[in-house]
Short mmCIF file of C-alpha atoms and ligand atoms in Angstrom, two decimals:
data_model
loop_
_atom_site.label_atom_id
_atom_site.label_comp_id
_atom_site.label_asym_id
_atom_site.label_seq_id
_atom_site.Cartn_x
_atom_site.Cartn_y
_atom_site.Cartn_z
CA UNK A 20 6.85 -3.64 29.73
CA UNK A 21 4.75 -6.57 29.86
CA UNK A 22 1.32 -7.15 28.44
CA UNK A 23 -1.22 -8.46 30.60
CA UNK A 24 -4.14 -9.43 28.61
CA UNK A 25 -4.82 -9.18 24.77
CA UNK A 26 -8.07 -10.04 23.78
CA UNK A 27 -11.02 -10.19 21.07
CA UNK A 28 -13.66 -7.20 21.55
CA UNK A 29 -15.72 -7.19 19.09
CA UNK A 30 -16.21 -6.76 14.99
CA UNK A 31 -17.91 -4.43 13.06
CA UNK A 32 -19.26 -5.27 9.59
CA UNK A 33 -18.51 -2.97 6.44
CA UNK A 34 -21.50 -0.78 6.48
CA UNK A 35 -23.13 -1.74 9.48
CA UNK A 36 -23.95 -0.74 12.59
CA UNK A 37 -21.65 0.31 15.23
CA UNK A 38 -22.90 -1.91 17.64
CA UNK A 39 -20.34 -2.91 20.37
CA UNK A 40 -17.95 -0.44 19.25
CA UNK A 41 -16.38 0.44 22.76
CA UNK A 42 -17.23 3.91 23.84
CA UNK A 43 -15.36 4.37 27.18
CA UNK A 44 -12.11 6.76 26.86
CA UNK A 45 -9.55 4.07 25.81
CA UNK A 46 -7.31 5.15 23.19
CA UNK A 47 -8.34 3.81 19.88
CA UNK A 48 -5.50 2.69 17.73
CA UNK A 49 -6.46 1.65 14.19
CA UNK A 50 -4.27 -0.15 11.66
CA UNK A 51 -5.43 1.15 7.80
CA UNK A 52 -3.36 -0.46 5.13
CA UNK A 53 -3.95 -2.67 1.49
CA UNK A 54 -4.92 -6.16 1.91
CA UNK A 55 -1.52 -7.82 3.06
CA UNK A 56 0.59 -5.02 4.00
CA UNK A 57 0.67 -7.05 7.19
CA UNK A 58 -1.92 -5.42 9.81
CA UNK A 59 -3.09 -8.18 11.04
CA UNK A 60 0.83 -9.65 11.48
CA UNK A 61 1.87 -6.53 13.29
CA UNK A 62 -1.06 -6.37 15.60
CA UNK A 63 0.20 -9.76 16.58
CA UNK A 64 3.90 -9.07 16.91
CA UNK A 65 3.09 -6.04 19.20
CA UNK A 66 0.42 -7.83 21.08
CA UNK A 67 3.55 -10.47 21.40
CA UNK A 68 0.46 -13.13 20.64
CA UNK A 69 -1.60 -14.44 17.93
CA UNK A 70 -5.03 -13.01 18.35
CA UNK A 71 -5.48 -11.82 14.81
CA UNK A 72 -5.81 -14.04 12.21
CA UNK A 73 -3.17 -13.55 9.39
CA UNK A 74 -3.03 -15.11 5.88
CA UNK A 75 -0.59 -15.22 2.78
CA UNK A 76 -3.41 -14.69 0.68
CA UNK A 77 -5.02 -10.91 1.05
CA UNK A 78 -8.40 -10.11 2.20
CA UNK A 79 -8.18 -12.10 5.38
CA UNK A 80 -9.77 -9.67 7.65
CA UNK A 81 -13.67 -8.26 6.19
CA UNK A 82 -14.51 -6.58 9.21
CA UNK A 83 -13.24 -4.05 11.96
CA UNK A 84 -12.25 -6.08 14.51
CA UNK A 85 -11.34 -4.59 17.81
CA UNK A 86 -8.97 -5.73 20.15
CA UNK A 87 -8.39 -4.71 23.88
CA UNK A 88 -4.91 -4.58 25.55
CA UNK A 89 -4.09 -4.36 28.97
CA UNK A 90 -0.68 -3.34 29.45
CA UNK A 91 2.16 -2.86 32.86
CA UNK A 92 4.63 -0.31 32.58
CA UNK A 93 6.39 0.58 29.24
CA UNK A 94 7.45 4.00 27.83
CA UNK A 95 5.56 6.79 30.18
CA UNK A 96 7.04 4.91 32.93
CA UNK A 97 4.87 2.61 35.52
CA UNK A 98 1.31 1.72 36.02
CA UNK A 99 -1.48 -0.31 34.56
CA UNK A 100 -3.12 0.87 31.02
CA UNK A 101 -5.15 -0.15 28.43
CA UNK A 102 -5.79 0.59 24.52
CA UNK A 103 -7.91 -0.69 21.79
CA UNK A 104 -6.53 -2.01 18.37
CA UNK A 105 -8.68 -1.88 15.89
CA UNK A 106 -7.77 -4.09 12.82
CA UNK A 107 -9.54 -2.63 9.78
CA UNK A 108 -10.31 -4.56 6.50
CA UNK A 109 -7.55 -4.30 3.81
CA UNK A 110 -8.62 -2.24 0.69
CA UNK A 111 -7.07 -2.38 -2.93
CA UNK A 112 -8.30 -6.11 -3.57
CA UNK A 113 -10.89 -5.07 -5.31
CA UNK A 114 -10.22 -6.72 -9.18
CA UNK A 115 -9.48 -4.19 -11.14
CA UNK A 116 -7.57 -1.74 -9.01
CA UNK A 117 -11.21 -0.16 -7.84
CA UNK A 118 -11.20 3.26 -5.75
CA UNK A 119 -9.25 2.39 -2.85
CA UNK A 120 -10.49 5.32 -0.93
CA UNK A 121 -14.05 4.28 -1.30
CA UNK A 122 -13.12 0.82 -0.57
CA UNK A 123 -11.46 2.14 2.97
CA UNK A 124 -14.33 4.40 3.56
CA UNK A 125 -16.86 1.89 3.16
CA UNK A 126 -15.43 -0.52 5.68
CA UNK A 127 -13.64 1.93 8.16
CA UNK A 128 -16.89 4.35 8.40
CA UNK A 129 -18.75 2.43 10.50
CA UNK A 130 -15.90 2.34 12.96
CA UNK A 131 -14.77 6.12 12.74
CA UNK A 132 -18.05 7.07 13.01
CA UNK A 133 -18.41 5.31 16.00
CA UNK A 134 -18.60 6.13 19.88
CA UNK A 135 -15.51 6.61 21.81
CA UNK A 136 -16.46 10.08 22.07
CA UNK A 137 -13.40 12.16 23.63
CA UNK A 138 -11.07 9.23 23.55
CA UNK A 139 -7.79 9.40 21.57
CA UNK A 140 -7.43 8.10 18.09
CA UNK A 141 -4.74 7.44 16.15
CA UNK A 142 -4.39 5.66 12.62
CA UNK A 143 -1.47 3.60 11.75
CA UNK A 144 -0.87 3.67 7.80
CA UNK A 145 1.08 0.85 6.73
CA UNK A 146 2.37 0.71 3.42
CA UNK A 147 4.75 -1.82 2.31
CA UNK A 148 7.90 -0.93 2.27
CA UNK A 149 8.37 -1.98 -1.30
CA UNK A 150 5.83 -0.59 -2.98
CA UNK A 151 6.13 3.21 -2.09
CA UNK A 152 3.66 5.73 -3.82
CA UNK A 153 1.04 3.48 -4.75
CA UNK A 154 -1.94 5.13 -5.64
CA UNK A 155 -4.42 3.37 -3.64
CA UNK A 156 -2.37 4.30 -0.27
CA UNK A 157 -2.21 7.84 -1.57
CA UNK A 158 -5.71 8.18 -1.84
CA UNK A 159 -6.55 6.27 1.47
CA UNK A 160 -3.89 8.88 3.20
CA UNK A 161 -6.11 11.76 1.23
CA UNK A 162 -9.45 9.83 2.83
CA UNK A 163 -8.01 10.02 6.03
CA UNK A 164 -7.08 13.40 6.11
CA UNK A 165 -10.41 14.57 5.53
CA UNK A 166 -12.25 12.15 8.09
CA UNK A 167 -9.92 14.15 10.37
CA UNK A 168 -8.17 11.11 11.93
CA UNK A 169 -4.57 11.59 12.12
CA UNK A 170 -2.37 9.63 10.55
CA UNK A 171 1.10 7.90 10.95
CA UNK A 172 2.78 6.33 7.83
CA UNK A 173 4.23 2.87 9.36
CA UNK A 174 6.99 1.02 6.69
CA UNK A 175 6.26 -2.67 6.90
CA UNK A 176 8.44 -5.41 5.92
CA UNK A 177 11.38 -3.81 6.03
CA UNK A 178 13.58 -7.01 6.21
CA UNK A 179 12.62 -7.65 2.78
CA UNK A 180 14.55 -4.64 1.40
CA UNK A 181 18.54 -4.42 0.52
CA UNK A 182 20.31 -1.56 2.63
CA UNK A 183 20.06 0.93 -0.99
CA UNK A 184 16.31 0.09 -1.59
CA UNK A 185 15.74 0.80 2.20
CA UNK A 186 17.15 4.38 2.12
CA UNK A 187 15.82 5.17 -1.32
CA UNK A 188 11.68 3.83 -0.69
CA UNK A 189 11.73 5.40 2.92
CA UNK A 190 12.93 8.88 1.18
CA UNK A 191 10.18 8.35 -1.15
CA UNK A 192 7.51 7.55 1.38
CA UNK A 193 8.56 10.74 3.18
CA UNK A 194 8.44 12.85 0.12
CA UNK A 195 4.75 11.16 -0.84
CA UNK A 196 3.17 11.17 2.68
CA UNK A 197 4.75 14.30 3.72
CA UNK A 198 5.95 13.01 7.05
CA UNK A 199 9.05 10.42 8.07
CA UNK A 200 7.89 6.89 8.07
CA UNK A 201 8.61 4.46 10.92
CA UNK A 202 10.14 1.41 9.42
CA UNK A 203 9.03 -2.12 10.64
CA UNK A 204 9.59 -5.37 10.82
CA UNK A 205 6.91 -8.01 12.52
CA UNK A 206 9.44 -10.60 11.20
CA UNK A 207 12.58 -9.10 12.94
CA UNK A 208 10.95 -7.36 15.29
CA UNK A 209 12.51 -3.74 13.72
CA UNK A 210 10.48 -0.72 15.01
CA UNK A 211 7.99 -2.41 17.44
CA UNK A 212 9.56 -0.76 20.53
CA UNK A 213 9.55 2.72 18.66
CA UNK A 214 5.81 1.69 17.61
CA UNK A 215 4.95 1.02 21.43
CA UNK A 216 6.41 4.34 22.19
CA UNK A 217 4.08 5.78 20.02
CA UNK A 218 1.20 4.08 20.98
CA UNK A 219 2.23 4.59 24.64
CA UNK A 220 2.01 8.41 23.85
CA UNK A 221 -1.28 8.47 22.44
CA UNK A 222 -2.91 6.10 25.02
CA UNK A 223 -1.07 7.51 28.15
CA UNK A 224 -2.17 10.89 27.11
CA UNK A 225 -0.94 13.41 30.03
CA UNK A 226 -3.27 15.99 29.04
CA UNK A 227 -5.67 16.88 32.35
P1 LIG B 304 -5.61 -8.42 5.10
O1 LIG B 304 -6.25 -8.87 6.36
O2 LIG B 304 -5.88 -9.31 3.93
O3 LIG B 304 -5.55 -6.86 4.76
O4 LIG B 304 -4.46 -8.75 5.42
P2 LIG B 304 -3.13 -7.85 6.20
O5 LIG B 304 -2.85 -6.36 6.18
O6 LIG B 304 -3.40 -8.20 7.63
O7 LIG B 304 -1.82 -8.55 6.39
P3 LIG B 304 -0.73 -10.20 6.96
O8 LIG B 304 -1.05 -9.83 8.27
O9 LIG B 304 -2.37 -11.25 7.03
O10 LIG B 304 0.17 -10.32 6.33
C1 LIG B 304 0.33 -10.90 4.97
C2 LIG B 304 1.04 -11.69 4.89
O11 LIG B 304 3.01 -10.89 4.93
C3 LIG B 304 1.53 -12.35 5.78
O12 LIG B 304 2.13 -13.82 4.44
C4 LIG B 304 2.80 -12.47 6.63
O13 LIG B 304 3.62 -13.47 7.11
C5 LIG B 304 3.63 -11.93 5.74
N1 LIG B 304 4.61 -10.37 6.66
C6 LIG B 304 3.51 -9.63 7.27
N2 LIG B 304 4.23 -8.67 8.03
C7 LIG B 304 5.61 -9.09 7.39
C8 LIG B 304 7.25 -8.74 8.38
O14 LIG B 304 7.22 -8.05 8.79
N3 LIG B 304 8.04 -9.16 7.31
C9 LIG B 304 7.92 -10.47 6.49
N4 LIG B 304 9.08 -10.70 5.76
N5 LIG B 304 6.70 -10.47 5.73
C10 LIG B 304 5.33 -9.81 6.61
MG1 LIG B 305 -5.41 -9.28 8.30
#
């Protein structure tokens, strides 16, 4: 698989108008999750270049930033295809905890209600594999379920866990979120091929 290009398209502000959000038929893969969970880092690891800004300090990404990737080959066979990656602002950063579902709703609303009619969409709900079951993540999953956006739980920073913690936390995530999480490490590369397979399934939809 070759990534021919990966470039920034536009930003959608919280509560702002959804101007400029692409409404063609390319699939949208949204990256949602708490601030500092590793959304921008994972997006860069998948793109194999630094397009999204990352930071050790949480709350870096305050806009929904949309990137377009053009890919040659990969899962699904030969051919050139495109996909949008949407780096959503992180939630759970507000002091005192706040209501993360409302926070996610506020920042993601412009995006989720925007164009792209008929385009396939998937939301990757990123959860720090060290902290399964935080109420903020449970609330966010509920909000996504209510919004009708399919979600896949991605367990990030898996490189930080010992073997036993890994088994325990992945099991816990599956119990809480009702589906097997995909463990990834943007640092070590674990899970990236499998995540690309998932993305290709959505973006290279074979339906007529
Ligand atoms: P916001 O934009 O604030 O919502 O954060 P974000 O979810 O985009 O997080 P970001 O990608 O900026 O990463 C936050 C921190 O986690 C950075 O210091 C990254 O280097 C670190 N990080 C991200 N992914 C990994 C990983 O797979 N392994 C390890 N060890 N660290 C990671
Ligand atoms: Mg970010």
